[in-house]
Coordinates of C-alpha atoms (C1' of nucleotides) in Angstrom, one line a residue:
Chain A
X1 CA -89.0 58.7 -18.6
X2 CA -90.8 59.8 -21.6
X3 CA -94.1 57.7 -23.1
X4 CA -95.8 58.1 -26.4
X5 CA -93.9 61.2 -27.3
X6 CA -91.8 61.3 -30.4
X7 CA -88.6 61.0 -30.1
X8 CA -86.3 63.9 -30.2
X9 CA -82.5 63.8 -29.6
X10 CA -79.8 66.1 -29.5
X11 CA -76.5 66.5 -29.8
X12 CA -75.2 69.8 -28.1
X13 CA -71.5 70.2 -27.8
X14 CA -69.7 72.9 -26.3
X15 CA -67.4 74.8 -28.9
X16 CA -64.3 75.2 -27.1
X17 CA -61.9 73.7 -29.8
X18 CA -62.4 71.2 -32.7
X19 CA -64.9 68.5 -32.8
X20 CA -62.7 65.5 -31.8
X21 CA -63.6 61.5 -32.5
X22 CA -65.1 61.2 -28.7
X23 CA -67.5 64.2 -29.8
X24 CA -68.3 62.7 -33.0
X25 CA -69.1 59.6 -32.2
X26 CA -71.6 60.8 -29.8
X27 CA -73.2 62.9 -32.6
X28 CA -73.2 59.7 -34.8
X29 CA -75.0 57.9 -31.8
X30 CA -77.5 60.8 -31.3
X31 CA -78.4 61.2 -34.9
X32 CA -78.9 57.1 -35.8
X33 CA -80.8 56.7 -32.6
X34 CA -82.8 59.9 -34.1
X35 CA -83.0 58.1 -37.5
X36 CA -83.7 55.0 -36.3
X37 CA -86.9 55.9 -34.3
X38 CA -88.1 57.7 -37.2
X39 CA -87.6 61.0 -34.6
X40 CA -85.9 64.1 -34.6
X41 CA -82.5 65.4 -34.7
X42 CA -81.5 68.9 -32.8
X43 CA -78.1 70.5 -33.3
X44 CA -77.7 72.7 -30.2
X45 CA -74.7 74.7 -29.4
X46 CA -73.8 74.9 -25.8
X47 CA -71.9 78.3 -25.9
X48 CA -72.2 79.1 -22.2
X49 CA -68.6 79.6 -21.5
X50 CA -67.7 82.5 -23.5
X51 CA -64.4 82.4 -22.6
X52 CA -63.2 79.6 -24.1
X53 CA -66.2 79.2 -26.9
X54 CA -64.9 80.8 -30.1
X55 CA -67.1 81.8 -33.6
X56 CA -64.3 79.9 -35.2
X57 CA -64.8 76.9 -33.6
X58 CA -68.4 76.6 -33.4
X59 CA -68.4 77.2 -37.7
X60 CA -65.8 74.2 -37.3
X61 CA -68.5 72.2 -35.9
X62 CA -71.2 72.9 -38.3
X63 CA -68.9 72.0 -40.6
X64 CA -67.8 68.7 -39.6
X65 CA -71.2 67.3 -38.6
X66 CA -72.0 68.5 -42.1
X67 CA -69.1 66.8 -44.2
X68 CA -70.0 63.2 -42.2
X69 CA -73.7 63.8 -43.5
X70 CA -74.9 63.6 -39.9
X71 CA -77.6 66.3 -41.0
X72 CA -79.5 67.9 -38.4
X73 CA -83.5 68.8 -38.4
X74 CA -83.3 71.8 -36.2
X75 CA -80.3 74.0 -35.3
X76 CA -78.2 76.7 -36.9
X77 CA -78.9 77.5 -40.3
X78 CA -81.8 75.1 -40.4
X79 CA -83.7 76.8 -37.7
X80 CA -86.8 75.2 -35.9
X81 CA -89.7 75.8 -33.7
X82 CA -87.9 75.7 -30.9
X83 CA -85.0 78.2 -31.7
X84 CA -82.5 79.4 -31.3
X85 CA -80.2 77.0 -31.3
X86 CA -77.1 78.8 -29.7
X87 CA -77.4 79.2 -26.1
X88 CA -76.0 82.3 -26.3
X89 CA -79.0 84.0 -27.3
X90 CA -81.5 82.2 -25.1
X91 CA -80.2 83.9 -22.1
X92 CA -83.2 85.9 -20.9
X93 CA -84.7 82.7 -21.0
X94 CA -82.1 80.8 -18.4
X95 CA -82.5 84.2 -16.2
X96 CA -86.0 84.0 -16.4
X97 CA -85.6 80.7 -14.9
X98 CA -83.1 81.3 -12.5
X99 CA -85.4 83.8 -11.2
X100 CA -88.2 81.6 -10.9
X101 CA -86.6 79.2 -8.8
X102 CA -85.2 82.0 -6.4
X103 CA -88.4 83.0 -6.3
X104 CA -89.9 79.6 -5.4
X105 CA -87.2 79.3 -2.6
X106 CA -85.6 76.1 -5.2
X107 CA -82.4 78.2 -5.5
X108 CA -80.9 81.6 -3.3
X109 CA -78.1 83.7 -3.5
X110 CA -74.9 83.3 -3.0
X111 CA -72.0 85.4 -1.6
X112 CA -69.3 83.2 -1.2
X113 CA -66.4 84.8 -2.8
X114 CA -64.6 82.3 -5.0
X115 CA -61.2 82.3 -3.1
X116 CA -63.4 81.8 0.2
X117 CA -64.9 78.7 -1.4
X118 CA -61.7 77.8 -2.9
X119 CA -60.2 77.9 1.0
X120 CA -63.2 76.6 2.4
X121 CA -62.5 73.3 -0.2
X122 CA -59.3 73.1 0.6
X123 CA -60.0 72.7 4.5
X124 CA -62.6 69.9 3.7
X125 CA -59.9 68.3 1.7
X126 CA -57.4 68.3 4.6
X127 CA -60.3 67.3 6.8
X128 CA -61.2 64.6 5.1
X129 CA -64.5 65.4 4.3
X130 CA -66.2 65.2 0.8
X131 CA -65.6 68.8 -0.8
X132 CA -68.4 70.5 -1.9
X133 CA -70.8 73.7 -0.9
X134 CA -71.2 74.1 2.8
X135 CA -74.5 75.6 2.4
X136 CA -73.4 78.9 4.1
X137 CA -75.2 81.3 2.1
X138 CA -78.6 79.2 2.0
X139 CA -80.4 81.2 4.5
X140 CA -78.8 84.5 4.6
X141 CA -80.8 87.4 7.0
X142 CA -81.4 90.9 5.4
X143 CA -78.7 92.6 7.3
X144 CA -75.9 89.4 6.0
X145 CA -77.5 90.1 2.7
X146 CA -77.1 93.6 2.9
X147 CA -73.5 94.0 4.4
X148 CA -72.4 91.7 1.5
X149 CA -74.3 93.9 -1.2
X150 CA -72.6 96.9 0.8
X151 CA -69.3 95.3 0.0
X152 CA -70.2 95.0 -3.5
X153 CA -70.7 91.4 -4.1
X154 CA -72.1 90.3 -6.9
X155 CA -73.9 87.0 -5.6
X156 CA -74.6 83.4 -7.4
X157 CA -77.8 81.8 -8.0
X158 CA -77.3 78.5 -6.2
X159 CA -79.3 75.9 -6.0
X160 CA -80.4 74.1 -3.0
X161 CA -79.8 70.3 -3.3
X162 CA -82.8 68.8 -0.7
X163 CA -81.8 65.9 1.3
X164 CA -82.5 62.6 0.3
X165 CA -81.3 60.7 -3.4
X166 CA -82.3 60.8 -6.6
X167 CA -82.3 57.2 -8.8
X168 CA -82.5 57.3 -12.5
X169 CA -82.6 55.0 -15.1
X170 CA -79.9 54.7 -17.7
X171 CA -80.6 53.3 -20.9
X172 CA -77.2 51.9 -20.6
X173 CA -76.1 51.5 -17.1
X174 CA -79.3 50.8 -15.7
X175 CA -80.1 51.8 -12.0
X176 CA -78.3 54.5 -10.7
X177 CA -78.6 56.5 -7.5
X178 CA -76.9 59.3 -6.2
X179 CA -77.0 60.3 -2.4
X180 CA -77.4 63.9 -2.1
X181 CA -75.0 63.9 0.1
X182 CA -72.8 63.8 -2.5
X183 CA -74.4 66.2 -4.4
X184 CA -73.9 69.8 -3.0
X185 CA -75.6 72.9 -3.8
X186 CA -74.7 73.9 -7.4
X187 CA -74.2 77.5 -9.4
X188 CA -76.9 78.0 -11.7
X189 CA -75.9 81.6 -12.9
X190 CA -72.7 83.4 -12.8
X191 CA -72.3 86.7 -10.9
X192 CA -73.2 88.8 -14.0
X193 CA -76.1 86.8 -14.6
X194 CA -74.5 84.5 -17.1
X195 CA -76.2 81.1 -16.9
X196 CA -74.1 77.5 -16.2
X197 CA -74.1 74.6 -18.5
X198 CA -76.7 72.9 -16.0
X199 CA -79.1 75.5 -16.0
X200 CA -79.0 75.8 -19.6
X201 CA -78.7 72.0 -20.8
X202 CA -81.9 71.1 -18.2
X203 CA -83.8 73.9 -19.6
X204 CA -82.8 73.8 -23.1
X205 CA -84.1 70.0 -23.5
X206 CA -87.3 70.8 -21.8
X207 CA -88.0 73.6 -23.9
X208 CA -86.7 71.9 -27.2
X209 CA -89.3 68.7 -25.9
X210 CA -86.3 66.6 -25.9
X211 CA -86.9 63.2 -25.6
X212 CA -83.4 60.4 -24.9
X213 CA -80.2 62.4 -24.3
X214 CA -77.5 60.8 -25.4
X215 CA -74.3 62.0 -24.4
X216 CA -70.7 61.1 -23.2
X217 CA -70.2 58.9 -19.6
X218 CA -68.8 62.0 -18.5
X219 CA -71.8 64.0 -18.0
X220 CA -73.5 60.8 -15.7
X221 CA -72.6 62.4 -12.3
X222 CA -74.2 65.7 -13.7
X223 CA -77.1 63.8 -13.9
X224 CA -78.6 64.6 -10.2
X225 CA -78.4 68.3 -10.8
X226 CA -79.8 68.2 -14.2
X227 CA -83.1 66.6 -12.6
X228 CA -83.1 68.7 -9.5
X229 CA -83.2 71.3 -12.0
X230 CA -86.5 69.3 -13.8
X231 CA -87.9 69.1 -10.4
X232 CA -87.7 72.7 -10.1
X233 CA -89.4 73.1 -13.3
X234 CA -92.2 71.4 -11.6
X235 CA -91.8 68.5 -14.0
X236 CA -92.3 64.5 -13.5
X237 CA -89.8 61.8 -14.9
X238 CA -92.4 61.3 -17.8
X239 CA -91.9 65.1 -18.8
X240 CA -88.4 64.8 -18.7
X241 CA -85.9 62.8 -21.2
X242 CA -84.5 59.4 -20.5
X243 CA -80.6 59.3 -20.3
X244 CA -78.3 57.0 -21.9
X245 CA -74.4 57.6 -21.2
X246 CA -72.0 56.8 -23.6
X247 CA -68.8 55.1 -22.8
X248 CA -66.0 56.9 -23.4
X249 CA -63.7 56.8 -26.4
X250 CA -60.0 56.4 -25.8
X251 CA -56.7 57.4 -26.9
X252 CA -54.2 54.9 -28.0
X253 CA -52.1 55.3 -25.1
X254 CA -55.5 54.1 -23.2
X255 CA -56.3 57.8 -21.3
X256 CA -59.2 59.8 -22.1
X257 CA -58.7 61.4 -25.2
X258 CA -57.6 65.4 -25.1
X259 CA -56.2 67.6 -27.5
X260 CA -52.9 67.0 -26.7
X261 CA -53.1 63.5 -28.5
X262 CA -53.5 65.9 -31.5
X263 CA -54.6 63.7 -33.5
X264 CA -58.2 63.8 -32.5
X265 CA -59.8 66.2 -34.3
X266 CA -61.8 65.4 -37.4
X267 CA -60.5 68.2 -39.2
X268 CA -57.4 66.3 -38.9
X269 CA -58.7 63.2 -40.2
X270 CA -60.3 64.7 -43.0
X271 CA -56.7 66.6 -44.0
X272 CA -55.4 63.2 -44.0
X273 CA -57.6 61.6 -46.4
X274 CA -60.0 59.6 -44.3
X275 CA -63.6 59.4 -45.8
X276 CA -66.4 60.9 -44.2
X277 CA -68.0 57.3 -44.6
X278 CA -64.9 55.7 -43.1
X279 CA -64.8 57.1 -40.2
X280 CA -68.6 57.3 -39.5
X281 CA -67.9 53.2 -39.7
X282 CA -65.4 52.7 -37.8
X283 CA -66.7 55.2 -34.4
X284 CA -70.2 52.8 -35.2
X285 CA -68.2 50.1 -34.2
X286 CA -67.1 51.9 -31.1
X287 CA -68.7 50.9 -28.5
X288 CA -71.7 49.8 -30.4
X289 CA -72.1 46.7 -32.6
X290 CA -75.1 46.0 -35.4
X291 CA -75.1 42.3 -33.8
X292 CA -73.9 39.9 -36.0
X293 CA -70.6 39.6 -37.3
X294 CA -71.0 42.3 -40.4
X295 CA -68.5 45.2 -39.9
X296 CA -68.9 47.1 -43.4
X297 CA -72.0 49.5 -42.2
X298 CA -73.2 52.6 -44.4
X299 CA -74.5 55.8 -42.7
X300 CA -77.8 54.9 -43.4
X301 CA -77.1 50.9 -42.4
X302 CA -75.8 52.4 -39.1
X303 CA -79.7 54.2 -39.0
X304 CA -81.6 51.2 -38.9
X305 CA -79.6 49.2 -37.1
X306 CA -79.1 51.2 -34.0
X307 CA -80.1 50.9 -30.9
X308 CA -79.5 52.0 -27.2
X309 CA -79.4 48.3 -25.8
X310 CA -76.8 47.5 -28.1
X311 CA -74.3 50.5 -26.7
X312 CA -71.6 48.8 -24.6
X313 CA -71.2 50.3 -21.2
X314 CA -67.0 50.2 -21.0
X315 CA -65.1 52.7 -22.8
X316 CA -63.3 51.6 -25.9
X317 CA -59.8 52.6 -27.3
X318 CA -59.4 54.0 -30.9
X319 CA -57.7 52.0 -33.0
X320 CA -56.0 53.8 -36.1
X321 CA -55.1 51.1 -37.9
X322 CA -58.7 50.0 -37.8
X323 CA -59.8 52.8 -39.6
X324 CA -56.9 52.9 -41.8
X325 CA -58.1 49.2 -43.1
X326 CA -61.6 50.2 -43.0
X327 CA -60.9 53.4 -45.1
X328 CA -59.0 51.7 -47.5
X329 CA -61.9 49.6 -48.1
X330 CA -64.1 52.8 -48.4
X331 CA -61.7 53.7 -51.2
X332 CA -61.8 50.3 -53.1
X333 CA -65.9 50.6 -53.3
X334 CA -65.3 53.9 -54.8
X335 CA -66.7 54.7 -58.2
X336 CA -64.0 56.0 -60.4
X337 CA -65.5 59.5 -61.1
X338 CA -66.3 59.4 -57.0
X339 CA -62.8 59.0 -56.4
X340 CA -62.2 61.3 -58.9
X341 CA -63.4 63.9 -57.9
X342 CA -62.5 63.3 -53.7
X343 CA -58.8 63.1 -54.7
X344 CA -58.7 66.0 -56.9
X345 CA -58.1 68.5 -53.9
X346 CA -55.7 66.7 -52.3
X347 CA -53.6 66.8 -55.6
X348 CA -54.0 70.3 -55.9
X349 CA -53.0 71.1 -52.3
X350 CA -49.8 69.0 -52.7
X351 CA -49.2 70.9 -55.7
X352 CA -48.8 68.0 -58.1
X353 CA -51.3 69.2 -60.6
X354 CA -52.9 72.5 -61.3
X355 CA -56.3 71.5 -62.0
X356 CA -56.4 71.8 -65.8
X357 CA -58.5 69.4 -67.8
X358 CA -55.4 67.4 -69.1
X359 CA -54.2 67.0 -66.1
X360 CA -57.5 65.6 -64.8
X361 CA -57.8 63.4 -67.6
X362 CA -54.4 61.8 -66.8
X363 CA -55.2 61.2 -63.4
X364 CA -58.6 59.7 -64.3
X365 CA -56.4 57.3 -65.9
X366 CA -54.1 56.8 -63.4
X367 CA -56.9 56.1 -60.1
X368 CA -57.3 52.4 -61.8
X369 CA -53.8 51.6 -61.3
X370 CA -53.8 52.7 -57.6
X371 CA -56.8 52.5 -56.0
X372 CA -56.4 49.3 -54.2
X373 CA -52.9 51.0 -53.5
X374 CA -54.0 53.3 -51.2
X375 CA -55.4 53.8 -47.4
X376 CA -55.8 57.3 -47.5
X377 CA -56.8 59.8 -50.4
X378 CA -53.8 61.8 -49.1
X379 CA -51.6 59.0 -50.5
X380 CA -52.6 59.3 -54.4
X381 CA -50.2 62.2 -54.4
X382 CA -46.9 60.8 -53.9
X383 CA -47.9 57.9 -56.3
X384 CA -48.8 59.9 -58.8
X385 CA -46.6 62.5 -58.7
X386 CA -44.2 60.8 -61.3
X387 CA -46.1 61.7 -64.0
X388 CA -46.8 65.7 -63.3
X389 CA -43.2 66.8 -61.8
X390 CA -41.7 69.3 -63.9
X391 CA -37.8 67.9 -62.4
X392 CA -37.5 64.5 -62.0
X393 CA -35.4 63.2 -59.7
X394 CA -34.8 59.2 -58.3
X395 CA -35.2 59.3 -54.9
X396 CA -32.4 59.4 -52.7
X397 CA -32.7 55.7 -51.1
X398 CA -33.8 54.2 -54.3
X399 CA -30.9 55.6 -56.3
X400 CA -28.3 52.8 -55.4
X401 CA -30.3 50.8 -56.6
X402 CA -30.2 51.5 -60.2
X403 CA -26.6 52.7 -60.1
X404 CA -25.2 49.0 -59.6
X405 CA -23.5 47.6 -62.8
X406 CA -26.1 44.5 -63.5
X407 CA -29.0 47.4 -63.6
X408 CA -26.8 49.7 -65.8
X409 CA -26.9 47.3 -68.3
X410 CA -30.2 46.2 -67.8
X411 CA -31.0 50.1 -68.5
X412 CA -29.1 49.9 -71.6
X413 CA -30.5 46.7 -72.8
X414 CA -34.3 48.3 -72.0
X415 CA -33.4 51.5 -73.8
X416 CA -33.1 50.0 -77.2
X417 CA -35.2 47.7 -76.9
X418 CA -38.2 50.6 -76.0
X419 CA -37.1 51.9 -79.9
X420 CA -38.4 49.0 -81.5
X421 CA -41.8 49.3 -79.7
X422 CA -44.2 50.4 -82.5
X423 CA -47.3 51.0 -80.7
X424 CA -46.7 52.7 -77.3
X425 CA -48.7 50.1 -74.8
X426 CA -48.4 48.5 -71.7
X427 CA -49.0 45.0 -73.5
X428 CA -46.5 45.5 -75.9
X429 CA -43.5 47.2 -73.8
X430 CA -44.2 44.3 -71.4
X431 CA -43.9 42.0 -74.0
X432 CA -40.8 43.4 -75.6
X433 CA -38.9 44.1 -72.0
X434 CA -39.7 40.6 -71.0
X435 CA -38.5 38.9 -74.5
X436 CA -35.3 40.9 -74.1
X437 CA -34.3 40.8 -70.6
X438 CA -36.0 37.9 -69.0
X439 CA -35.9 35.7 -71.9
X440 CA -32.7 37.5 -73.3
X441 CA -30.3 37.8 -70.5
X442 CA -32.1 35.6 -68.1
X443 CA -32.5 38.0 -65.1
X444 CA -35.5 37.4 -62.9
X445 CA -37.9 39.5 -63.5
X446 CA -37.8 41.6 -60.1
X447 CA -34.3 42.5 -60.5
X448 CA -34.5 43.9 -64.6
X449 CA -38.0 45.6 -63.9
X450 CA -37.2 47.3 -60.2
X451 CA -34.3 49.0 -62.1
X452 CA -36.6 50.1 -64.8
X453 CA -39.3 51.0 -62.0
X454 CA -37.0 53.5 -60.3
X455 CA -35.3 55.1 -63.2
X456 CA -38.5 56.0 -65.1
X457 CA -41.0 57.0 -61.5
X458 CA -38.5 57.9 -59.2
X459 CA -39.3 55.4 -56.7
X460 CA -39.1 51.8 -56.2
X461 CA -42.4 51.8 -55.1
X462 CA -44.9 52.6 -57.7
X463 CA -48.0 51.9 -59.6
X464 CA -47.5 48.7 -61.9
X465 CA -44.6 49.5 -64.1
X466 CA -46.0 49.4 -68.3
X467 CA -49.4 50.6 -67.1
X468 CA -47.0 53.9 -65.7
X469 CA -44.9 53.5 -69.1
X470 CA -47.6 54.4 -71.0
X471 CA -48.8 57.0 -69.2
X472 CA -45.8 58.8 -68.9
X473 CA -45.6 58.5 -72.6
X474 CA -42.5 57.0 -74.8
X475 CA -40.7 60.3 -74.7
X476 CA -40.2 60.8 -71.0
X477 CA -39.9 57.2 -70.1
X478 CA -37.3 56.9 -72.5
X479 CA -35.5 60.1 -71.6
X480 CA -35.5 59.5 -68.3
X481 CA -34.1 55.8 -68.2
X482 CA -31.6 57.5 -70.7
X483 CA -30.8 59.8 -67.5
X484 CA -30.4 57.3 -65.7
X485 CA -28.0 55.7 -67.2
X486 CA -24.1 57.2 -66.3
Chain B
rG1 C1' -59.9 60.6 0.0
rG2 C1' -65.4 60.4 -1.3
rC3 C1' -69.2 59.3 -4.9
rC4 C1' -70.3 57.0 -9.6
rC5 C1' -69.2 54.0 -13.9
rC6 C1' -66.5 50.0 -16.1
rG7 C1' -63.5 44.9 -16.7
rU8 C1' -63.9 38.6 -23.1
rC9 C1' -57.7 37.9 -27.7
rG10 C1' -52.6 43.5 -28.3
rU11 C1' -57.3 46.5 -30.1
rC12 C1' -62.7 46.8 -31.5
rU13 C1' -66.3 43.2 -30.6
rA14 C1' -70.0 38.4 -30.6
rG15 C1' -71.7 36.1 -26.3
rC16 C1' -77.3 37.8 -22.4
rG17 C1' -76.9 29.6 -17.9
rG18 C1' -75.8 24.4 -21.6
rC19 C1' -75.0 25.6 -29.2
rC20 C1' -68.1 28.1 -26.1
rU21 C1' -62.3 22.7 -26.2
rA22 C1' -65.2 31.1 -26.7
rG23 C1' -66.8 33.2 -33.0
rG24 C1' -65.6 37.6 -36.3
rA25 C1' -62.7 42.0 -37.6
rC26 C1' -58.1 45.0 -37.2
rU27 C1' -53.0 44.3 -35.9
rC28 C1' -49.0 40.8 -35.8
rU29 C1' -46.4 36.1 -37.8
rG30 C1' -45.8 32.5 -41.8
rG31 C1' -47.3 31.0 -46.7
rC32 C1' -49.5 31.4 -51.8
rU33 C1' -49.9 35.0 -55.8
rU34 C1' -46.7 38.5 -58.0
rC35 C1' -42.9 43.6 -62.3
rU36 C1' -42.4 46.9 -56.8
rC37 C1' -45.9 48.3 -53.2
rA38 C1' -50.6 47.1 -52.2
rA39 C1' -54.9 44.2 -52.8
rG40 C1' -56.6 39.1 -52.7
rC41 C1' -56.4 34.0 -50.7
rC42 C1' -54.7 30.3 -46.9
rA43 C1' -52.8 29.2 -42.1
rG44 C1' -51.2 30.6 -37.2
rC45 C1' -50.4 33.2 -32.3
rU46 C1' -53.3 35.4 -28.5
rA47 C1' -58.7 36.5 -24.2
rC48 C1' -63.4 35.4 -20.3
rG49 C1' -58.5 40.2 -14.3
rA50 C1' -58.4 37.2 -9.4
rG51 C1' -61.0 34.6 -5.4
rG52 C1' -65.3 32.8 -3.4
rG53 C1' -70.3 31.3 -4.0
rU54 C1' -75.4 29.9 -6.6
rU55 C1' -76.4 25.8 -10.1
rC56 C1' -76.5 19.2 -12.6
rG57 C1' -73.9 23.1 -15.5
rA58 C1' -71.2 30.1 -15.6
rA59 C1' -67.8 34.2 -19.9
rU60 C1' -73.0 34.7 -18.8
rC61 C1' -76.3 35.3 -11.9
rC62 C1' -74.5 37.1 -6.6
rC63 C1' -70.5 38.7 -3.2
rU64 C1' -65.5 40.2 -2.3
rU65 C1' -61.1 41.8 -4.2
rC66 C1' -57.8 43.9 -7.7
rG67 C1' -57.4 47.0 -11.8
rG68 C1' -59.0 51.2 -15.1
rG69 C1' -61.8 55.6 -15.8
rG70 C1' -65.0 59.8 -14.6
rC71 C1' -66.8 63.5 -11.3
rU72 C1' -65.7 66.2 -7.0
rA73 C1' -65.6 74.5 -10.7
rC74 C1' -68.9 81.1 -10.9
rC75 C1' -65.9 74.3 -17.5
rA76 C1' -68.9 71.4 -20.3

RNA sequence: GGCCCCGUCGUCUAGCGGCCUAGGACUCUGGCUUCUCAAGCCAGCUACGAGGGUUCGAAUCCCUUCGGGGCUACCA
């Protein structure tokens, strides 16, 4: 485990779709226990499998860790002493390795065609005996050697797991040990030379002078192979980083969250109004905790506070409506202009406003009224849509409820009353609707304003009624309870 | 199957031998407030998986068991 040097963490995902909450919160992890230590943050891209790695998907990530202000101190676009940053142009380096511990006698080749390993499996399966490499290939003569290359067989660089255990410590966990037994011989590079993620990973963080690796629970029964590869290196546990693995982070339906769930990606989140802040809060509280009972943590809270000892080890199940309430308290600390401006392209994208100045200026306006309305910033547009729509229309479920005969009237009555207002504001059409229908016809005040409500926003769920009144302006709200009325 | 990890309210958690007849938050239920919906305030429901130990004393330590999860690839 690592003394005296300063800290360096990274978080290293591989591409392969979008970041999803399980990734991000282990990004969150990495970069606070970074912050926290006062150490350094590395964005590494673990692009290895170029099958299933995209361009796409890897500019989705930088993206992401980029809108939830998890800022990185080396990686792409940033650069760093220790670049690059994308595995995918290191790869002389992971050969040059590979070679090295060939050459040592650490690793060998190996011919083992993968349907014979995949039959050879299989038989230890129906034998009953842990599956794993048999070891055939680990000392091969030169005539086996060269009646395979005669065959043209491109062979793996496998390495040779010794016997005996290896024990780690977990920040988390604590103790663990893994019998070799267990552990079989591993693929270090491809046939074409390609490098695996545990060549790259155990090379990568000795080369980038990585310090704690922080990563998903997943990963722990990689662990072995990782340090077989640091003993290879010729390295001790002081030259190598300390791991800590994170629990995992659930679906609702409590199984390991996938893609299928679809709604696991950030991007997602981000589409449906969730603040970058919000949901850097609530995956804090996953599986970490500041202590005490405070659960309303800023980015830069979440810094200080962090630390290792204070990760749970069991996995923990995300909870929407968590972040729904914790977002919607994001929102209500919102300066005005802040919210302002975050809502803006969510308007546009709905297509209830255009952008224009006015426009703006009216919604400005507006935010007041409905920020403690909402949970989302995707929901400002369907509250405020009432006063941009070029056709109004009552919606369908809310329109029997002005077409009764008690809120006829009450339409009427309102109508005439709304002449007499002199100075269009919410005070004084409040005051004039209650004087005439409350006072005047003695209807509760539910019952005469939910009529008014619907006919003039459309809705019987809207921002508070005069405040919307004078928005819309006398001419509109006045034409359109006038529609209203049969 | 084997190896490894994990187990406090429905969910996230506090708890690291006595402060626990287990605290907070979200959800849910009821109430207050109220021009709708929210927000806010008040109240309530609900948990130490089970069984053995250790100890004067266990949610906290040990063992077993049950349950959940991960890994078991020329994925990461």
């Amino acid at each position: 485990m690592p003394t005296n040097r300063p800290v360096r963490v990274r978080f290293a995902p591989s591409p392969t779709g979008d970041l999803h909450v399980g990734n991000i919160r282990t990004a969150l992890f990495d970069w606070a226990y970074a912050r926290h230590t006062g150490g350094t943050f590395i964005f590494r891209i673990e692009d290895t499998d170029t099958d299933r790695v995209t361009d796409e998907y890897i500019a989705a990530a930088l993206d992401t860790l980029r809108w939830l202000g998890l800022n990185w101190d080396e990686g792409p676009e940033v650069g760093g002493e220790y670049g690059p940053y994308l595995q995918s142009q290191r790869l002389d380096i992971y050969a040059e390795y590979a070679a090295k511990f060939l050459a040592q006698g650490d690793a060998y080749y190996c011919y083992c065609s993968a349907e014979e390993l995949e039959a050879r499996r299989e038989a230890q399966r129906a034998a009953n005996v842990a599956p794993g490499y048999d070891g055939k290939c680990r000392s091969l003569s030169a005539e086996e050697v060269s009646a395979f290359v005669a065959l043209g067989r491109k062979p793996v660089v496998r390495m040779r797991m010794p016997d005996g255990e290896t024990t780690f410590t977990d920040l988390i966990r604590g103790e663990v040990t893994f019998d070799h037994n267990f552990v079989p011989d591993f693929v270090l590079a491809r046939g074409d030379g390609s490098p695996l993620y545990t060549l790259a990973v155990a090379v990568d963080d000795v080369l980038m002078k990585v310090t704690h690796v922080l990563r998903g629970e997943d990963l722990l029964s990689s662990t072995p192979r990782q340090i077989r590869v640091y003993q290879a290196m010729g390295l001790t546990p002081e030259e190598y980083p300390a791991f800590a693995h994170l629990p995992f982070v659930m679906g609702q339906d409590n199984a390991k969250l996938s893609k299928r769930n679809g709604e696991v990606s950030i991007a997602w989140y981000r589409d449906a109004g969730y603040l970058p802040e919000a949901i850097c809060n609530y995956l804090a509280l996953l599986g970490w905790s500041p202590g005490d009972d405070r659960e309303d943590v800023s980015r830069e809270e979440i810094a200080e506070l962090f630390t290792v000892e204070r990760v749970h080890s069991s996995p923990a199940r995300f909870d929407m409506k968590k972040l729904e309430a914790i977002n919607g308290d994001k929102i209500r600390a919102l300066e005005l202009d802040d919210l302002l401006a975050r809502v803006t392209p969510f308007l546009h994208r709905d297509g209830v406003i255009e952008g224009t100045a006015a426009e703006l200026a009216v919604v400005k306006l507006t935010l007041p009224l409905i920020q403690e309305r909402i949970a989302t910033l995707a929901e400002v547009s369907a509250m405020v849509k009432f006063l941009f729509v070029k056709e109004f229309a009552i919606e369908a479920d809310s329109l029997p409820k002005v077409s009764d005969e008690q809120s006829q009237s009450v339409l009427q009555v309102a109508l005439s009353t709304l002449e007499s207002v002199a100075d269009w504001k919410h005070a004084d059409i409040e005051a004039a609707l209650r004087t005439a229908l409350i006072d005047g016809l003695a209807l509760k005040p539910r019952i005469a304003f939910g009529a008014i409500r619907i006919a003039v926003t459309g809705s019987h769920i809207s921002p508070p009624l005069f405040e919307s009144m004078e928005l819309l302006g006398r001419e509109r709200s006045m034409a359109r309870i006038a529609g209203a009325v049969k």
